[in-house]
Tab-separated table of C-alpha atoms in Angstrom:
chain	number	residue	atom	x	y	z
A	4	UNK	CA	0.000	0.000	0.000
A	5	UNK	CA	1.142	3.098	-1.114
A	6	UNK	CA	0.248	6.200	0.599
A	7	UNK	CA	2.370	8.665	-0.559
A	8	UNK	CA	1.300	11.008	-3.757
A	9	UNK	CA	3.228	13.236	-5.391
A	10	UNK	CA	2.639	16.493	-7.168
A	11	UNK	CA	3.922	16.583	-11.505
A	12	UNK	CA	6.374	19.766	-9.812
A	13	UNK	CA	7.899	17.582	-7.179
A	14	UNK	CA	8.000	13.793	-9.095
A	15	UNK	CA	10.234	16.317	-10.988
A	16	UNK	CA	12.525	17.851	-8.721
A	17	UNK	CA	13.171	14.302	-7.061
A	18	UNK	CA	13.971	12.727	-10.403
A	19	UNK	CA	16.513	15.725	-11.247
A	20	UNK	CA	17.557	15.812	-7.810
A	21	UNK	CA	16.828	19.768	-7.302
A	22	UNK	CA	16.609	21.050	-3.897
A	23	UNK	CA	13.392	20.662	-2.192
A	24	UNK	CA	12.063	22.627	0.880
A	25	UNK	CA	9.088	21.263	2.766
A	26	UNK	CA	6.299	22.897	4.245
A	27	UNK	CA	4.069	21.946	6.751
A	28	UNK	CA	0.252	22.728	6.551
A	29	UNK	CA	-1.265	22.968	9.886
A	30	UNK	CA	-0.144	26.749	9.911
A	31	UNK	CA	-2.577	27.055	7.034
A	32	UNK	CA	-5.642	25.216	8.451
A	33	UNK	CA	-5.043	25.969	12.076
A	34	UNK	CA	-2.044	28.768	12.957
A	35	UNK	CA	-3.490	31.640	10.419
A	36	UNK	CA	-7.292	33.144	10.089
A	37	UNK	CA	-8.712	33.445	6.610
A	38	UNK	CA	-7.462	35.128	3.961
A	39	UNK	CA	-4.060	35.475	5.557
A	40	UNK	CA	-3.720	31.968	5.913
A	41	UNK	CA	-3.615	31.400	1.958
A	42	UNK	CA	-1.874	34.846	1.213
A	43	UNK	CA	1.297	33.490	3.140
A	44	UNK	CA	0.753	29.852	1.972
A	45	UNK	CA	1.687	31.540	-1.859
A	46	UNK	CA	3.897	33.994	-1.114
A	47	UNK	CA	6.442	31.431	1.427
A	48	UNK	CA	6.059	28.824	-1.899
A	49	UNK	CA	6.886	32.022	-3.836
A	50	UNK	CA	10.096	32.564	-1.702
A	51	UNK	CA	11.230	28.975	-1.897
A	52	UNK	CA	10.709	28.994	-5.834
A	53	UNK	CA	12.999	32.664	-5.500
A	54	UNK	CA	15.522	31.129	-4.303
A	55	UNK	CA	16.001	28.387	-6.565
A	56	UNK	CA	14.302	25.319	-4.570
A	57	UNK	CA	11.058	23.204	-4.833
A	58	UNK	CA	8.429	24.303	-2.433
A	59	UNK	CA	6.645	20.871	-1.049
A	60	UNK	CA	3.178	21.887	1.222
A	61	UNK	CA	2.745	18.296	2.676
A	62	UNK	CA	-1.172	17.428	3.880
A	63	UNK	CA	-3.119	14.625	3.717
A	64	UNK	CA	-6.122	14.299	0.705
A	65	UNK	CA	-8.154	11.709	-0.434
A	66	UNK	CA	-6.393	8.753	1.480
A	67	UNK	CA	-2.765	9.901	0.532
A	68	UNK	CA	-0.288	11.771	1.862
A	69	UNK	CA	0.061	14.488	-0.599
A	70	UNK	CA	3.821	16.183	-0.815
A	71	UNK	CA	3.184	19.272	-3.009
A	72	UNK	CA	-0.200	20.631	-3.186
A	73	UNK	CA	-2.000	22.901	-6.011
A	74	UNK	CA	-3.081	26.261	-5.326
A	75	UNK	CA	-6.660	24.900	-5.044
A	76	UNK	CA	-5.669	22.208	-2.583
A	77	UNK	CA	-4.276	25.672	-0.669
A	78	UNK	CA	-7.120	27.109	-1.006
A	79	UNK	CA	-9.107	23.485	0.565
A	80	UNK	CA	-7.601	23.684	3.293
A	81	UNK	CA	-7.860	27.068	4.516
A	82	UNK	CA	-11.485	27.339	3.893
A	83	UNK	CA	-12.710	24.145	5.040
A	84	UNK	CA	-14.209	23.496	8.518
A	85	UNK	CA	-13.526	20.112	8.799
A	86	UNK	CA	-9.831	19.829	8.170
A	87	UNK	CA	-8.330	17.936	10.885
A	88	UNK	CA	-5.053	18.904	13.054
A	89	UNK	CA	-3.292	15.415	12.064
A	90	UNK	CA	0.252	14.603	14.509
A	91	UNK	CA	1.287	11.203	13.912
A	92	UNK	CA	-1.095	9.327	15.977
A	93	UNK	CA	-4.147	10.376	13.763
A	94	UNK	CA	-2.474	9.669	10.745
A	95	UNK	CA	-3.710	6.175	10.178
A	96	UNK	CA	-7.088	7.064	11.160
A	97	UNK	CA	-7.398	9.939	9.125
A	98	UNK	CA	-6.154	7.791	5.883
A	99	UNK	CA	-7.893	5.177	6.628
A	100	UNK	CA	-11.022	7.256	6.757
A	101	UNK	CA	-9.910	9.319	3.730
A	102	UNK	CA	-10.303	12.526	5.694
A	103	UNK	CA	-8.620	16.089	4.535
A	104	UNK	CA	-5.815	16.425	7.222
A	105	UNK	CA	-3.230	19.029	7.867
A	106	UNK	CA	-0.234	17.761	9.146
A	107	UNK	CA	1.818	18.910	11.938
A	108	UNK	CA	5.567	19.647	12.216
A	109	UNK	CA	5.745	15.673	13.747
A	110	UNK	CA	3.574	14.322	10.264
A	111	UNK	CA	5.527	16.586	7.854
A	112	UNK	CA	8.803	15.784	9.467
A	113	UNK	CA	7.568	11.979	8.789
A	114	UNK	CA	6.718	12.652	5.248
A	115	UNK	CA	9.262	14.390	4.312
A	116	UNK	CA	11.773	11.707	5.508
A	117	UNK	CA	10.190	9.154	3.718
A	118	UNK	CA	9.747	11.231	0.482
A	119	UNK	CA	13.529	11.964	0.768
A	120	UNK	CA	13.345	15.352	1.166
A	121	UNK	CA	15.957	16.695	3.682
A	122	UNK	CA	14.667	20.470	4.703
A	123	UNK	CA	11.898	21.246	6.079
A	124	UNK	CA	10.601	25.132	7.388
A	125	UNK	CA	8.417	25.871	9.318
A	126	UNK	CA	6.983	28.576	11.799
A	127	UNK	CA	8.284	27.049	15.109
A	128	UNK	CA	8.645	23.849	16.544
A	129	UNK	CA	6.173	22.493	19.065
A	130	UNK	CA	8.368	21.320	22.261
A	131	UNK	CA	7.814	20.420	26.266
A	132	UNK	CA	4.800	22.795	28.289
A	133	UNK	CA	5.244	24.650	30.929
A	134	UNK	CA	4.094	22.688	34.381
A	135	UNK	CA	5.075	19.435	32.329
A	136	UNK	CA	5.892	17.742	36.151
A	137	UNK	CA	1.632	18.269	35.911
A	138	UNK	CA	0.717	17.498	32.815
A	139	UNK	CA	3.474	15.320	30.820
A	140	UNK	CA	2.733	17.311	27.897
A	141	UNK	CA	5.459	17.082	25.116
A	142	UNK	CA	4.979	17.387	21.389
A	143	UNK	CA	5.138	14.646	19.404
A	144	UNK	CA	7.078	16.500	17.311
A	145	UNK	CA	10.504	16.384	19.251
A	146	UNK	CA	10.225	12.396	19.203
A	147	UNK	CA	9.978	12.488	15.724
A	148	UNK	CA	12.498	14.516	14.953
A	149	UNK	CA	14.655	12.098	16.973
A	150	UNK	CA	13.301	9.684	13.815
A	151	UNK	CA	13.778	11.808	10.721
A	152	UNK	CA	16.415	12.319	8.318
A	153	UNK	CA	16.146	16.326	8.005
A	154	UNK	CA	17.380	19.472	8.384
A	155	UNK	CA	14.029	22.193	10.240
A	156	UNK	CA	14.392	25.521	10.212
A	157	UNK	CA	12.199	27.116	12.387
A	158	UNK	CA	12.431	30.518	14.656
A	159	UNK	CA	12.926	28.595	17.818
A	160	UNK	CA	10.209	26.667	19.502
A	161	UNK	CA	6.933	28.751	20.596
A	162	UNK	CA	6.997	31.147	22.969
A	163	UNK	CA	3.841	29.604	24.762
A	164	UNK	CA	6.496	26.399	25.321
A	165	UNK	CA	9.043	26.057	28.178
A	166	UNK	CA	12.367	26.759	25.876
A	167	UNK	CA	14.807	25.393	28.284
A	168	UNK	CA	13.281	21.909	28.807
A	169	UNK	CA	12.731	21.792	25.418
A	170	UNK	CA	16.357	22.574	24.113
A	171	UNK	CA	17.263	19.706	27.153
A	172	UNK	CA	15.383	17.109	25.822
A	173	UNK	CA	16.393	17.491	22.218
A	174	UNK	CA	19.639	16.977	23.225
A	175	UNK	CA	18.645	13.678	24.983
A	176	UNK	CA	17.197	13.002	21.644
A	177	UNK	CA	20.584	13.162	19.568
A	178	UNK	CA	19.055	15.994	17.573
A	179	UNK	CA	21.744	19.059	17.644
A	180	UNK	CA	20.546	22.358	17.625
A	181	UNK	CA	22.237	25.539	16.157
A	182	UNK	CA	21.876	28.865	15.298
A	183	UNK	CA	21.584	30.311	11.894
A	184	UNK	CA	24.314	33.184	12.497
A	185	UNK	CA	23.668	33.999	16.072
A	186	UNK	CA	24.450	31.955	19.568
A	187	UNK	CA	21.415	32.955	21.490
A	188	UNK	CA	18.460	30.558	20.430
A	189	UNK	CA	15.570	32.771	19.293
A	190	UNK	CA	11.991	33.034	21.051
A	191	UNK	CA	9.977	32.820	18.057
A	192	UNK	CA	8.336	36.464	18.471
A	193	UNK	CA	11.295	37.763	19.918
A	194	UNK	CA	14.962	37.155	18.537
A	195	UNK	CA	16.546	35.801	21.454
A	196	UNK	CA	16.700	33.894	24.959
A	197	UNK	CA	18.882	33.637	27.392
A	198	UNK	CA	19.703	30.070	26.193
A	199	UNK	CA	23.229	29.783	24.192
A	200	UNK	CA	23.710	27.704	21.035
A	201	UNK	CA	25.947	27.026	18.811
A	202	UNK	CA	26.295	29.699	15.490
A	203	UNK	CA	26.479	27.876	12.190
A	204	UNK	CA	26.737	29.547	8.628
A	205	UNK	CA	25.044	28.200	5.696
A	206	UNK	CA	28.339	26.644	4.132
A	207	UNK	CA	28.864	24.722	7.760
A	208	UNK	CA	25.568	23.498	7.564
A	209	UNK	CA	25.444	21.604	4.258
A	210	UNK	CA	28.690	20.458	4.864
A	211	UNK	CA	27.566	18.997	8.329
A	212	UNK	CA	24.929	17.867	6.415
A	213	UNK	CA	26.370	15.832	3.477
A	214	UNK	CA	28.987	14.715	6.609
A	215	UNK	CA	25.356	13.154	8.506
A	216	UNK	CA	24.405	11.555	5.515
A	217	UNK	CA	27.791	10.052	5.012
A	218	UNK	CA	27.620	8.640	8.723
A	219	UNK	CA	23.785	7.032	7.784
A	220	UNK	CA	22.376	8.917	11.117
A	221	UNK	CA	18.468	9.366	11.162
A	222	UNK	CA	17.724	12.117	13.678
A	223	UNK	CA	17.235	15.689	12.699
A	224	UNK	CA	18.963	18.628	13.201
A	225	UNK	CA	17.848	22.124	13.867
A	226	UNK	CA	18.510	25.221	13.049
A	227	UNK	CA	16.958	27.983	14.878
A	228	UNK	CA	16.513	31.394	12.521
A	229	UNK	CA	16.003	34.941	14.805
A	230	UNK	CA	12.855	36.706	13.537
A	231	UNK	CA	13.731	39.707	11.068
A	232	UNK	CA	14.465	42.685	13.364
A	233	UNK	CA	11.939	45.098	11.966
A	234	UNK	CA	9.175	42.835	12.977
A	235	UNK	CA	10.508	41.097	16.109
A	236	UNK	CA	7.998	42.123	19.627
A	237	UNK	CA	9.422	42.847	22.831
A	238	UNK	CA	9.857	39.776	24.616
A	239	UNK	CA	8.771	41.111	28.463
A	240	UNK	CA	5.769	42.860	26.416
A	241	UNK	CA	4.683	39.526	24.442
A	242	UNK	CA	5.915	37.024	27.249
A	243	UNK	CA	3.390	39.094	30.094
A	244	UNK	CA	0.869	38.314	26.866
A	245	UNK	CA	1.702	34.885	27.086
A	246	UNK	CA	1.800	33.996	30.832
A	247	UNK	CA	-1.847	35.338	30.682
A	248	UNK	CA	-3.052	33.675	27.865
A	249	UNK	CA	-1.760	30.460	29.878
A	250	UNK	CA	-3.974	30.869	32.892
A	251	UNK	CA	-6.925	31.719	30.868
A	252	UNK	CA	-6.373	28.123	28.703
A	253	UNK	CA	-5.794	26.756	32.284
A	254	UNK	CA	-9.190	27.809	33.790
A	255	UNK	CA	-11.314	26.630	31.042
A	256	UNK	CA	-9.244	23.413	31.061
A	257	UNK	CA	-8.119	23.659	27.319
A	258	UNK	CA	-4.975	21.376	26.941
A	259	UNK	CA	-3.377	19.029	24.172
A	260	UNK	CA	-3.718	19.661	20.229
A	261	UNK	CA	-6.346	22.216	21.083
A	262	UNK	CA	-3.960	24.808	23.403
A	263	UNK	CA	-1.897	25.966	20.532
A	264	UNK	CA	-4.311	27.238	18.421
A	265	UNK	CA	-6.220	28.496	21.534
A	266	UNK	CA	-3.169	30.570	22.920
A	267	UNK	CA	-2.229	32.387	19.290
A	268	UNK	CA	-5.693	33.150	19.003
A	269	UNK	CA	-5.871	35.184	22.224
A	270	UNK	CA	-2.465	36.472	21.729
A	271	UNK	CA	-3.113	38.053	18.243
A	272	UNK	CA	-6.225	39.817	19.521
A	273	UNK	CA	-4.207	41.060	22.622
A	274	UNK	CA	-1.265	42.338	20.657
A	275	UNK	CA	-3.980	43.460	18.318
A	276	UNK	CA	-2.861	41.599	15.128
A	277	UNK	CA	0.658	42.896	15.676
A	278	UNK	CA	2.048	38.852	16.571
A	279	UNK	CA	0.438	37.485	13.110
A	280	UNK	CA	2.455	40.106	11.305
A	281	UNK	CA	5.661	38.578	13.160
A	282	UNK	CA	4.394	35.029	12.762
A	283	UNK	CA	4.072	35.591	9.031
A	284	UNK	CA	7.524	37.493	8.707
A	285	UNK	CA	9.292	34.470	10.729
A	286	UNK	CA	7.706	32.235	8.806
A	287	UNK	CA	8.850	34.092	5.256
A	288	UNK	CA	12.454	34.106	6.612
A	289	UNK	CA	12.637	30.453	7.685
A	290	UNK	CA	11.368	29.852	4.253
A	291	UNK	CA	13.954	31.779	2.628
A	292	UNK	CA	16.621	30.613	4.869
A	293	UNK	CA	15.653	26.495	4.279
A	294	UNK	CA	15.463	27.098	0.665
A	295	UNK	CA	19.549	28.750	0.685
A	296	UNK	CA	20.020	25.844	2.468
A	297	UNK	CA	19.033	23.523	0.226
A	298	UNK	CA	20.378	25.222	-2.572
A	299	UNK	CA	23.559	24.829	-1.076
A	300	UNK	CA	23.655	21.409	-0.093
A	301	UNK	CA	23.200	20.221	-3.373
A	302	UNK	CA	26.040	22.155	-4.622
């Protein structure tokens, strides 16, 4: 049984071996409202093409993993009401039931590695909640990575997540983290923490790269981009946002695939659409960023 489908554009690019950057989906169906959600679906595939790589939105249609979508499949998902959030649990179920699914950073990372594409960008990176002594709650997304062959760009994990933990137990993982020309990993709407990384350039990372490949390891690795300075928040202003968006998901008990969305709704309309203009600025640079990346590795 064969469950993944591929796009004339990308069949293409993976016959002529041309760099490849994929893109997740759930930040069209679930992370954006309506029209904005498409608008930045276009213009980040727009960027990738820019650049010289093969933009690849991954989601799941008609009982197949689809890696490369249409601009009407684009348009599918960010209009319909029944799209469902799909990590890698639901993925069976919503094959098997031939459902319309967006994937995740976990499900992309999975279909990505086993369409042989090796970067992946993305918004940022789900990770370990706060109070996770409470609540055990850590993304499926960090175990995956642990499992896939790729290189994610992302602008840090989000800010609603405990960074630290996070950054801890991707290193208990095997997956190495870095930072795209900086040593301070970034906080998503802000461009840094007080958490220190390693700085890598674009040449060192496609070396490193090709070097992985060589060695025939299977983890990720990560590479943490700053948010573009002109459109980066201040990080006590957004994180006093964020602490209070917490306790209101808290009192009405909203936890597991439903907090995320939850929390950047009630952050955009406290920063007054101000953190979807960073979110979709982040997420233009990471794509610009993977798809130089990609570029370069398969020079």
């Amino acid at each position: 049984m064969n469950v993944l489908t591929y796009s004339d554009e990308i069949r293409r690019a993976l016959i002529e071996n041309k760099p490849i950057v994929a893109l997740e989906s759930t930040i069209i169906s679930h992370g954006m409202p309506y029209p904005e959600n498409i608008k930045m679906a276009l213009e980040v595939e727009q960027i990738i093409k820019d650049e010289g790589a093969v933009p690849a939105t991954i989601a799941i249609m008609d009982g197949q993993i689809k890696i490369g979508l249409t601009k009407d499949e684009i348009e599918r998902l960010g209009t319909e009401d029944d799209v469902v959030k799909t990590s890698v649990r639901d993925l069976p179920g919503v094959l098997a039931k031939e459902l319309t699914g967006a994937t995740t950073v976990a499900t992309t990372a999975y279909a990505a590695h086993q369409a042989g594409i090796r970067f992946f960008a993305t918004g940022g990176l789900g990770g370990v909640h706060r109070d996770v002594a409470e609540h055990l709650d850590i993304s499926a997304d960090l175990v995956q990575l642990a499992k896939s062959n790729i290189c994610i760009v992302s602008a840090g994990v989000k800010s609603i997540l405990d960074i630290p933990k996070t950054l801890e137990f991707l290193e208990t993982l095997g997956v190495p983290v870095y930072g795209y020309e900086t040593d301070r990993y970034p906080g998503f709407y802000f461009r840094e923490t007080d958490q220190v990384v390693e700085s890598i350039t674009r040449d060192e990372l496609a070396a490193l790269m090709k070097v992985k490949d060589h060695l025939n390891m299977k983890q990720a690795v990560h590479v943490a981009v700053p948010v573009p300075n002109q459109d980066a928040m201040d990080r006590e202003f957004i994180q006093g946002i964020i602490d209070k968006a917490l306790i209101q998901a808290n009192k009405k008990d909203i936890k597991g695939k439903d907090i995320t969305p939850f929390l950047l709704s009630h952050i955009k309309d406290q920063t007054e659409g101000e953190s979807l203009k960073t979110n979709i600025s982040l997420m233009k640079n990471n794509a610009k960023v993977a798809a130089q990346f990609a570029v370069r590795y398969k020079q």
